[in-house]
PDB file of C-alpha atoms in Angstrom:
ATOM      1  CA  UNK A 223       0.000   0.000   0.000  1.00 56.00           C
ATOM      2  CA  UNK A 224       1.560   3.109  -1.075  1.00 73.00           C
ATOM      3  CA  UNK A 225      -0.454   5.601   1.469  1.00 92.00           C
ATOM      4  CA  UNK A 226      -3.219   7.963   0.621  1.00 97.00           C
ATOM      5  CA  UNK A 227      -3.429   9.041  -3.021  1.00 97.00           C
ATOM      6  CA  UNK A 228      -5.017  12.271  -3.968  1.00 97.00           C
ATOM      7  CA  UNK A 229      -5.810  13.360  -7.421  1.00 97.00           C
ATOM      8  CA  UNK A 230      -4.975  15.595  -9.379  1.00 97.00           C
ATOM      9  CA  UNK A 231      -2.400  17.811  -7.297  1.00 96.00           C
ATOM     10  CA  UNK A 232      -3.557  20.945  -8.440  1.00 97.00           C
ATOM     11  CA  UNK A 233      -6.631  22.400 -10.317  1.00 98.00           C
ATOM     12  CA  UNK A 234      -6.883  25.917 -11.777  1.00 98.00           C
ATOM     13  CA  UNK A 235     -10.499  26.627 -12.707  1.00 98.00           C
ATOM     14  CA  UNK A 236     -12.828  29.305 -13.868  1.00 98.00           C
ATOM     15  CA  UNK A 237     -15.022  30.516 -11.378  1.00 98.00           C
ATOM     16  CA  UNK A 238     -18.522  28.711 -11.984  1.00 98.00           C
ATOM     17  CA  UNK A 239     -17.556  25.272 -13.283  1.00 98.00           C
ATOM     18  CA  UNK A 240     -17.892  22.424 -11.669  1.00 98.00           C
ATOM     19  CA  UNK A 241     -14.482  20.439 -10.220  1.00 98.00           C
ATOM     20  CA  UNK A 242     -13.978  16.739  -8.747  1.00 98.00           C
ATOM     21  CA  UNK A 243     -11.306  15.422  -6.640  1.00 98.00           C
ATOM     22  CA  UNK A 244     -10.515  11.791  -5.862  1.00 98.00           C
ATOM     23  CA  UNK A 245      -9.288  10.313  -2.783  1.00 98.00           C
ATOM     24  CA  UNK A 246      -7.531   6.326  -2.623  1.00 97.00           C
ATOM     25  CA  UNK A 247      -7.277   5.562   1.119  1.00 97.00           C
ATOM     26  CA  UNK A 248      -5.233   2.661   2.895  1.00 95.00           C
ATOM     27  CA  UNK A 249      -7.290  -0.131   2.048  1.00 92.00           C
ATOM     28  CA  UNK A 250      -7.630  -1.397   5.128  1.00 91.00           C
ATOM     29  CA  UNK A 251      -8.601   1.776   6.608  1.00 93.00           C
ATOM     30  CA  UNK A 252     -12.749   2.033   6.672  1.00 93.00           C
ATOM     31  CA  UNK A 253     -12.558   5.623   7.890  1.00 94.00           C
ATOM     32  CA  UNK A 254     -12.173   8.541   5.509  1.00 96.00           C
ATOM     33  CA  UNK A 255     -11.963  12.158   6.152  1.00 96.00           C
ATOM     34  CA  UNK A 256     -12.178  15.434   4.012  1.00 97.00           C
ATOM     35  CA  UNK A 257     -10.573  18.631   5.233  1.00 97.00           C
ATOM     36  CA  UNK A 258      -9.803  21.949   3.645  1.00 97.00           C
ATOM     37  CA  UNK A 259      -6.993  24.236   4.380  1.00 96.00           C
ATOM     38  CA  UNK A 260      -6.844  27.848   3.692  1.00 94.00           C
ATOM     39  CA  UNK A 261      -3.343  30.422   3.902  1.00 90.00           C
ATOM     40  CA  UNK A 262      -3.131  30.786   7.401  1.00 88.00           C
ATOM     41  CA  UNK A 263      -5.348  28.588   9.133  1.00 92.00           C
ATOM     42  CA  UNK A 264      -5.319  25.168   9.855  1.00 94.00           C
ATOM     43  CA  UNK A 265      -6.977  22.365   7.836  1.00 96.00           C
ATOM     44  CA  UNK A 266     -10.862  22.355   8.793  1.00 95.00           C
ATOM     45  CA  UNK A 267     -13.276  19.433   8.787  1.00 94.00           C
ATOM     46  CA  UNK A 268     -15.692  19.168   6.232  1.00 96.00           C
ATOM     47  CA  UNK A 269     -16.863  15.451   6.490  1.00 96.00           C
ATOM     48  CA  UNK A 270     -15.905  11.894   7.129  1.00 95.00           C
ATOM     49  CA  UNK A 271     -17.330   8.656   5.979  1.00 96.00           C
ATOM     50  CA  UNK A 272     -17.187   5.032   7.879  1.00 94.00           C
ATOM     51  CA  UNK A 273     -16.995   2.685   4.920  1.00 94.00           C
ATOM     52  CA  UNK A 274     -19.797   3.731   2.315  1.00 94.00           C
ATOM     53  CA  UNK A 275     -21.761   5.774   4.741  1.00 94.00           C
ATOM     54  CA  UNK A 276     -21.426   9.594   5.231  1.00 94.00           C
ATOM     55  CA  UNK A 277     -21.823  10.251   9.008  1.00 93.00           C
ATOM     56  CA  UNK A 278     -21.019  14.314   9.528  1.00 91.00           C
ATOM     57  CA  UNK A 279     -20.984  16.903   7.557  1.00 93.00           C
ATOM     58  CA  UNK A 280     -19.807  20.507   8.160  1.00 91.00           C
ATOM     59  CA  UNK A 281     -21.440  23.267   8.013  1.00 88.00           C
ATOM     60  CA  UNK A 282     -18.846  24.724   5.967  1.00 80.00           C
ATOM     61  CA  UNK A 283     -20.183  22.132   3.128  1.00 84.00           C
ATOM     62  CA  UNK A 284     -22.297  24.305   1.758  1.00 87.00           C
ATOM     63  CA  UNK A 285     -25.364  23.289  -0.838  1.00 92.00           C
ATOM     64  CA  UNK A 286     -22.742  23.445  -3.598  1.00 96.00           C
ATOM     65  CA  UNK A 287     -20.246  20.938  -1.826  1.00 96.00           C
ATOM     66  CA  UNK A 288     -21.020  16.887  -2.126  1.00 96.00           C
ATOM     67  CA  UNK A 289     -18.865  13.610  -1.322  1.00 97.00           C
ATOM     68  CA  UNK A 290     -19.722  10.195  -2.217  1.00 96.00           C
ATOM     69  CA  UNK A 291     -17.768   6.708  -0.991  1.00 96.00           C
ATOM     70  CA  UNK A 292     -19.697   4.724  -3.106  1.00 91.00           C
ATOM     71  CA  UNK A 293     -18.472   1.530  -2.251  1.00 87.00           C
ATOM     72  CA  UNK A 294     -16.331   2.077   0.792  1.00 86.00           C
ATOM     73  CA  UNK A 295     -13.169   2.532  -0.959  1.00 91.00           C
ATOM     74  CA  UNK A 296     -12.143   5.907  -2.905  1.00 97.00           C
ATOM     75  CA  UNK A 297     -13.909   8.789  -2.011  1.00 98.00           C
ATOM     76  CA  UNK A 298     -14.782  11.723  -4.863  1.00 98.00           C
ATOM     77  CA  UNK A 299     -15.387  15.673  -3.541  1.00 98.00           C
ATOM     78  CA  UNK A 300     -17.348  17.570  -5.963  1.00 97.00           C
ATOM     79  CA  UNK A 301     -18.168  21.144  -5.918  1.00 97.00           C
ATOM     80  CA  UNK A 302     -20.597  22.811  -8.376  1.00 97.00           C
ATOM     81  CA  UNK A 303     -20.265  26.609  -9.271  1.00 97.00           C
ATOM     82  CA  UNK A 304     -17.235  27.217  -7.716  1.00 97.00           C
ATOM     83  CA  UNK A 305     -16.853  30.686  -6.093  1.00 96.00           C
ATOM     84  CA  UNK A 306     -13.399  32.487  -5.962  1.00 96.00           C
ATOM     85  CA  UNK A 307     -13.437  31.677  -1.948  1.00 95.00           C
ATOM     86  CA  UNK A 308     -13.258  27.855  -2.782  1.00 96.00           C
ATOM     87  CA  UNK A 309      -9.540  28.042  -3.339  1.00 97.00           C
ATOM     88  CA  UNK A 310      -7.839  26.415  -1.153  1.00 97.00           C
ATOM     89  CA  UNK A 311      -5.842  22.802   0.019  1.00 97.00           C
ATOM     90  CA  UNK A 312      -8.461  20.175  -0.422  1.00 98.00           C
ATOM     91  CA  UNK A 313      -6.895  16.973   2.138  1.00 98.00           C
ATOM     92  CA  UNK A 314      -7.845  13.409   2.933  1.00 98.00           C
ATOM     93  CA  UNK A 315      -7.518  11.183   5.154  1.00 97.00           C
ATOM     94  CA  UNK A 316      -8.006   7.783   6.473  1.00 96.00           C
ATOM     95  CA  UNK A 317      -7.785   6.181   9.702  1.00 93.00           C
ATOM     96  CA  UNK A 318      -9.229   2.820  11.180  1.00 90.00           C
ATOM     97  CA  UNK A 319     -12.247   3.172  13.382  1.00 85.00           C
ATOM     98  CA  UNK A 320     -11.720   1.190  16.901  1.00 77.00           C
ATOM     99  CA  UNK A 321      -7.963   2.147  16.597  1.00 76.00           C
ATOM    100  CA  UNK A 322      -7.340   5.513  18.712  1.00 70.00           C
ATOM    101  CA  UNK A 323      -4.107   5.242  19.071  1.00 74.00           C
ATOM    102  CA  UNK A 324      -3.089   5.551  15.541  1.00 82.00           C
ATOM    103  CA  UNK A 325      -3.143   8.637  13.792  1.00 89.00           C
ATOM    104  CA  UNK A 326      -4.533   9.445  10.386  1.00 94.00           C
ATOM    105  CA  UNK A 327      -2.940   9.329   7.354  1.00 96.00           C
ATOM    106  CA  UNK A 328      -2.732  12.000   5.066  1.00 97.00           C
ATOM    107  CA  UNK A 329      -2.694  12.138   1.155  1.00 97.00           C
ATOM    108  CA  UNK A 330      -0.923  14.934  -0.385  1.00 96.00           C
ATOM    109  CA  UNK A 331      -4.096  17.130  -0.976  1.00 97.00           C
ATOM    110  CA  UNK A 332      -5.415  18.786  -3.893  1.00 98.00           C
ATOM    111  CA  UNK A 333      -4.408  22.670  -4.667  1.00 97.00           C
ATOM    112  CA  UNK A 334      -7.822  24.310  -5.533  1.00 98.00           C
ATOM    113  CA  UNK A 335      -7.167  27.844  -7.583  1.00 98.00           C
ATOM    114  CA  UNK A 336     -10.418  29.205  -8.562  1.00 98.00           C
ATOM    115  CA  UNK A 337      -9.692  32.302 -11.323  1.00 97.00           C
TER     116      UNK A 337
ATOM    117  CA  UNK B  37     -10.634  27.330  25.916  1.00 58.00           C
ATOM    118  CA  UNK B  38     -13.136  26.577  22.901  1.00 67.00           C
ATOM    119  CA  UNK B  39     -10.886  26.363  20.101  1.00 90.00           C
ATOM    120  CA  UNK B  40      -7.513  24.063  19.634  1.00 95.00           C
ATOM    121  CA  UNK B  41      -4.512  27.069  19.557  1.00 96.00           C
ATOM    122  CA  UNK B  42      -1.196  27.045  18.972  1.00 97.00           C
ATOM    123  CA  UNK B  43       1.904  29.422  19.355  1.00 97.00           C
ATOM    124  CA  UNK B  44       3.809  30.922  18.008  1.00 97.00           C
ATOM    125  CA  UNK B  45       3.125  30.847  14.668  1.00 96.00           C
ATOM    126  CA  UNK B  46       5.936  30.778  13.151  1.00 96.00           C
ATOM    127  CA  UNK B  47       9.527  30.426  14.806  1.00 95.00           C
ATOM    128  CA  UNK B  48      13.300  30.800  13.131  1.00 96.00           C
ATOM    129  CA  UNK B  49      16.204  28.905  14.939  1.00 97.00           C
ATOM    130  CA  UNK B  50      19.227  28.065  14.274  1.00 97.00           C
ATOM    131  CA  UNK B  51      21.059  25.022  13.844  1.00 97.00           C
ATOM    132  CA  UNK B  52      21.380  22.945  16.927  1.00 97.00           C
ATOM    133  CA  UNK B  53      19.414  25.175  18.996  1.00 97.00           C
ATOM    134  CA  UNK B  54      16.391  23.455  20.828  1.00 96.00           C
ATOM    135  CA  UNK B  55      12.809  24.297  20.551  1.00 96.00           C
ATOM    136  CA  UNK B  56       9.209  24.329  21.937  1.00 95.00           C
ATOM    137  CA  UNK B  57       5.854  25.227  21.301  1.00 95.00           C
ATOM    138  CA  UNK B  58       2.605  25.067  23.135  1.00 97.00           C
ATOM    139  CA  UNK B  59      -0.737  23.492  21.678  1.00 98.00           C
ATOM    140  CA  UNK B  60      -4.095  24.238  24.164  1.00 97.00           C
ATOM    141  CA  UNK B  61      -7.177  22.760  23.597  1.00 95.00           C
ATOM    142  CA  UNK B  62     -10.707  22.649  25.234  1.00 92.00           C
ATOM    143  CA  UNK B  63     -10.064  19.766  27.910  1.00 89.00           C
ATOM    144  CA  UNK B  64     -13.923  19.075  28.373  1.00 87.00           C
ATOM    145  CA  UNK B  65     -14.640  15.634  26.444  1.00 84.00           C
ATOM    146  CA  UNK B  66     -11.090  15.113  25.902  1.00 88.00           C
ATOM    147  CA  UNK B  67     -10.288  12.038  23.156  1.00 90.00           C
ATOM    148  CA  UNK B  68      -7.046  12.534  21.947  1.00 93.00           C
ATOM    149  CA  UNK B  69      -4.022  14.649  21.381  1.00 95.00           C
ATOM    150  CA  UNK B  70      -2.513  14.235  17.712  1.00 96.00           C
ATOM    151  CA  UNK B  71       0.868  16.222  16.149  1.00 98.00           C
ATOM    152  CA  UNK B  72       1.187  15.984  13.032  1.00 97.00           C
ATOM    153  CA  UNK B  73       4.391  17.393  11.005  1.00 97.00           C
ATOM    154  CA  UNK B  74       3.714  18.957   7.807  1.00 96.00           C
ATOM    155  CA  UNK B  75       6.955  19.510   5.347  1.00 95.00           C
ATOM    156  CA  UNK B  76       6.284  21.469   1.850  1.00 91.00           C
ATOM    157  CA  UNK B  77       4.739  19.892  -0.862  1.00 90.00           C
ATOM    158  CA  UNK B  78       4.071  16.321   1.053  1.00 94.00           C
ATOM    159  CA  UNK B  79       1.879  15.043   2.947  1.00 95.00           C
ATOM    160  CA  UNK B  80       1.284  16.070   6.929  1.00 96.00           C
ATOM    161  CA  UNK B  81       2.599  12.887   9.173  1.00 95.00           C
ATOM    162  CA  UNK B  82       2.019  11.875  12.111  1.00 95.00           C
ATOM    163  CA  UNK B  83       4.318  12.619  15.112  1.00 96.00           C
ATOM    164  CA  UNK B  84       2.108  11.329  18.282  1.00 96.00           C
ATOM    165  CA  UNK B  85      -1.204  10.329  19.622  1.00 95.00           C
ATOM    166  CA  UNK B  86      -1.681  11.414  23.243  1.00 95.00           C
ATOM    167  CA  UNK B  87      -4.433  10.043  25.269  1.00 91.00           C
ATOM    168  CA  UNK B  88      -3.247   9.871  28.692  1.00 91.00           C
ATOM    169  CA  UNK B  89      -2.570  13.046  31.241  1.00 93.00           C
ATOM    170  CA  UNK B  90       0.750  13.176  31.582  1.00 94.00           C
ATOM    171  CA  UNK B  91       2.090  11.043  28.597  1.00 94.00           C
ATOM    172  CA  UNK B  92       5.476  11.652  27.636  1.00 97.00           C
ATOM    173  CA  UNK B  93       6.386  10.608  23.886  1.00 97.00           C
ATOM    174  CA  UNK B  94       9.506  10.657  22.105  1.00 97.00           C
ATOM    175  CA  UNK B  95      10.451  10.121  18.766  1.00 95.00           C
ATOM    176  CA  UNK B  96      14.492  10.825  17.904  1.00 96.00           C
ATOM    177  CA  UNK B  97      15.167  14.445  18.792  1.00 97.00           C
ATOM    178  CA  UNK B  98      11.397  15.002  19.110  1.00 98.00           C
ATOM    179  CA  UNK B  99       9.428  14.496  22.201  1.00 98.00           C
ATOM    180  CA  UNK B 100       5.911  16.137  22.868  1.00 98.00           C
ATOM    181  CA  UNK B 101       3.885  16.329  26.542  1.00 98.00           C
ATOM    182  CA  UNK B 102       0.606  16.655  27.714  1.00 97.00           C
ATOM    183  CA  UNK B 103      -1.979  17.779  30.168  1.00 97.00           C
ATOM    184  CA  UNK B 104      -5.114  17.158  29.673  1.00 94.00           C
ATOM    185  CA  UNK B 105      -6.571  19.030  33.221  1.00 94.00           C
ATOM    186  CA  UNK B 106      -5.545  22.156  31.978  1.00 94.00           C
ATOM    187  CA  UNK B 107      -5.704  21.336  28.137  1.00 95.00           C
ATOM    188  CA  UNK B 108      -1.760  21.867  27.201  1.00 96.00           C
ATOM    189  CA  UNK B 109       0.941  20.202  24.903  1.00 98.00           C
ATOM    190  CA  UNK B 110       4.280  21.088  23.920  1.00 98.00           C
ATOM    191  CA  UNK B 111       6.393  20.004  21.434  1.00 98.00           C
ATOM    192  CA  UNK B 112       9.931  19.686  22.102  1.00 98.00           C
ATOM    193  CA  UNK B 113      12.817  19.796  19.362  1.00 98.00           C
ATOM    194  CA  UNK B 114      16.619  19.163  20.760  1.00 97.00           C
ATOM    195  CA  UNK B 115      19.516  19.974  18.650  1.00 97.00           C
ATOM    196  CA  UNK B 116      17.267  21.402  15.813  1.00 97.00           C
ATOM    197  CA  UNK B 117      18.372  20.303  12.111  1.00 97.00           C
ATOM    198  CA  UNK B 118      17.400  22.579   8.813  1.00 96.00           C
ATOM    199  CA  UNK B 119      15.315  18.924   7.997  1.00 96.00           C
ATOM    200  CA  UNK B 120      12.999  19.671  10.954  1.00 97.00           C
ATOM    201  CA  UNK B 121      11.586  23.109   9.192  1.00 97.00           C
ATOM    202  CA  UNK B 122       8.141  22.229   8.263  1.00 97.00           C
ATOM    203  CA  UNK B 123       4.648  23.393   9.648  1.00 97.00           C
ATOM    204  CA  UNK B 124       4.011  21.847  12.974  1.00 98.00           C
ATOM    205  CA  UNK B 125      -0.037  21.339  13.485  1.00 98.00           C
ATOM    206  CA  UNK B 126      -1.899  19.429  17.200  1.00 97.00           C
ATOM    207  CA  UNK B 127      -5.033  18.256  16.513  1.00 96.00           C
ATOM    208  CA  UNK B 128      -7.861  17.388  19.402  1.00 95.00           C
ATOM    209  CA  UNK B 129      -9.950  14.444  18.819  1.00 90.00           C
ATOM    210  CA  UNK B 130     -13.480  15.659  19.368  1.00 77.00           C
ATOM    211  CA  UNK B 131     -17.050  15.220  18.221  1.00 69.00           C
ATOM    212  CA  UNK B 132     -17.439  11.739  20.051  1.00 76.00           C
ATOM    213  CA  UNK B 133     -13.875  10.747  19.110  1.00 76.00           C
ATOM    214  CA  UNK B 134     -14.785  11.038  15.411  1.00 83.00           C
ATOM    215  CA  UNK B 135     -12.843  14.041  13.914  1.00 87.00           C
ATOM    216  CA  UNK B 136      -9.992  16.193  14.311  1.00 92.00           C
ATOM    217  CA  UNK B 137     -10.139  19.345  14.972  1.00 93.00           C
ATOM    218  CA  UNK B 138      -6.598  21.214  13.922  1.00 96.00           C
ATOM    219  CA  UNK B 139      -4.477  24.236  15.019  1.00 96.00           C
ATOM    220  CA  UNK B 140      -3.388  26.956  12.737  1.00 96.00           C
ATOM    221  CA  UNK B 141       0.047  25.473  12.794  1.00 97.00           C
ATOM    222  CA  UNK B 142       3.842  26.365  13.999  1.00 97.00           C
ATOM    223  CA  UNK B 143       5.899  26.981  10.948  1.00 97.00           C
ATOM    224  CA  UNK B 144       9.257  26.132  12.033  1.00 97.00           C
ATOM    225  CA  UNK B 145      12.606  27.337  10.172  1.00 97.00           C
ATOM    226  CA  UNK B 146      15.670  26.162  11.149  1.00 97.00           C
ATOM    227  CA  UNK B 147      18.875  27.943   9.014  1.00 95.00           C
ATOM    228  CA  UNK B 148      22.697  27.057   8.542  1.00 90.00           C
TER     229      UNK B 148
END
């Protein structure tokens, strides 16, 4: 297992279209997490999934903001009509549930730019 | 305390000086205590996972602390190396144990 894959690295697009991301967990890992980082803050929640089932949501996910696990194992972030104040470091993560002790593990994110 | 906070937020050393810096947290409902280390263009990793008051961990140069009465962490560095600058991020495990709630970071520089 090569860690937490995030695709693509970086997306420049206009502001109004619609963008997707993909996260690859650990495989064995049935938790996976979505967090967004903007310059100067730290990365915030926006949702987490235990295997195919969405359990929290922020309230930063607005309307426009949706996440899917469809079968427990990648994870896809899509948000429609992106606004200028989207930009920002779109990270994963994954953990296993029952397993405190153990931290997550991060994929490399995805660089929103939103022109 | 309602909000995870760290200082300072940013810090320049030099070479083989040693370093600290302070993570508080709400200590109501207390989970966990994560550090993560987050170096340019990779992915943050994992330093420690504190659950206990009064856990000591070390790692190498790197040990953190923590106190979960009064809601505190540090982070110690000894003999700081210019491979140790990255951004330096605690994280409290909250909502039920579910999710982590992050810092806005230490951004550490260590120079020649």
């Amino acid at each position: 297992d090569t860690g937490v894959s995030q695709n693509p690295r970086h997306k420049i697009t206009k502001r109004g279209q619609n963008v997707t991301f993909r996260c690859d967990p650990i495989s064995e890992h049935n938790r996976l997490y979505w967090y967004r980082q903007t310059l100067g803050q730290g990365p915030e929640f926006l949702t987490y999934f235990q295997n195919e089932a969405q359990l929290e949501k922020s309230r930063l996910l607005s309307d426009r903001f949706s996440a899917e696990r469809p079968k427990g194992s990648f994870s896809t972030l899509e948000i429609q009509r992106t606004e200028q104040g989207d930009s920002a470091m779109y990270l994963c993560a994954s953990s296993l549930a029952g397993a405190p002790a153990q931290g997550y593990t991060f994929g490399s994110g995805t660089r929103l730019t939103v022109v | 305390i309602l909000n995870v906070e760290q200082s300072p937020q940013s810090l320049h050393v030099q070479e083989g000086d040693s370093t600290n810096f302070t993570c508080s947290f709400p200590s109501s409902n207390f989970y966990a205590l994560h550090w993560y280390r987050w170096e340019t263009a990779k992915s943050p990793e994992a330093l420690f996972v504190m659950t206990l008051n009064g856990d000591e961990k070390k790692k190498g140069r790197i040990s953190a602390t923590l106190n979960t009465k009064e809601g505190y962490s540090y982070l110690y560095i000894k003999g700081s190396q210019p491979e140790d600058s990255a951004t330096y991020l605690c994280a409290s495990l909250t909502g039920g144990g579910n999710k982590l709630t992050f810092g806005t970071g230490t951004q550490l520089k260590v120079e020649l």
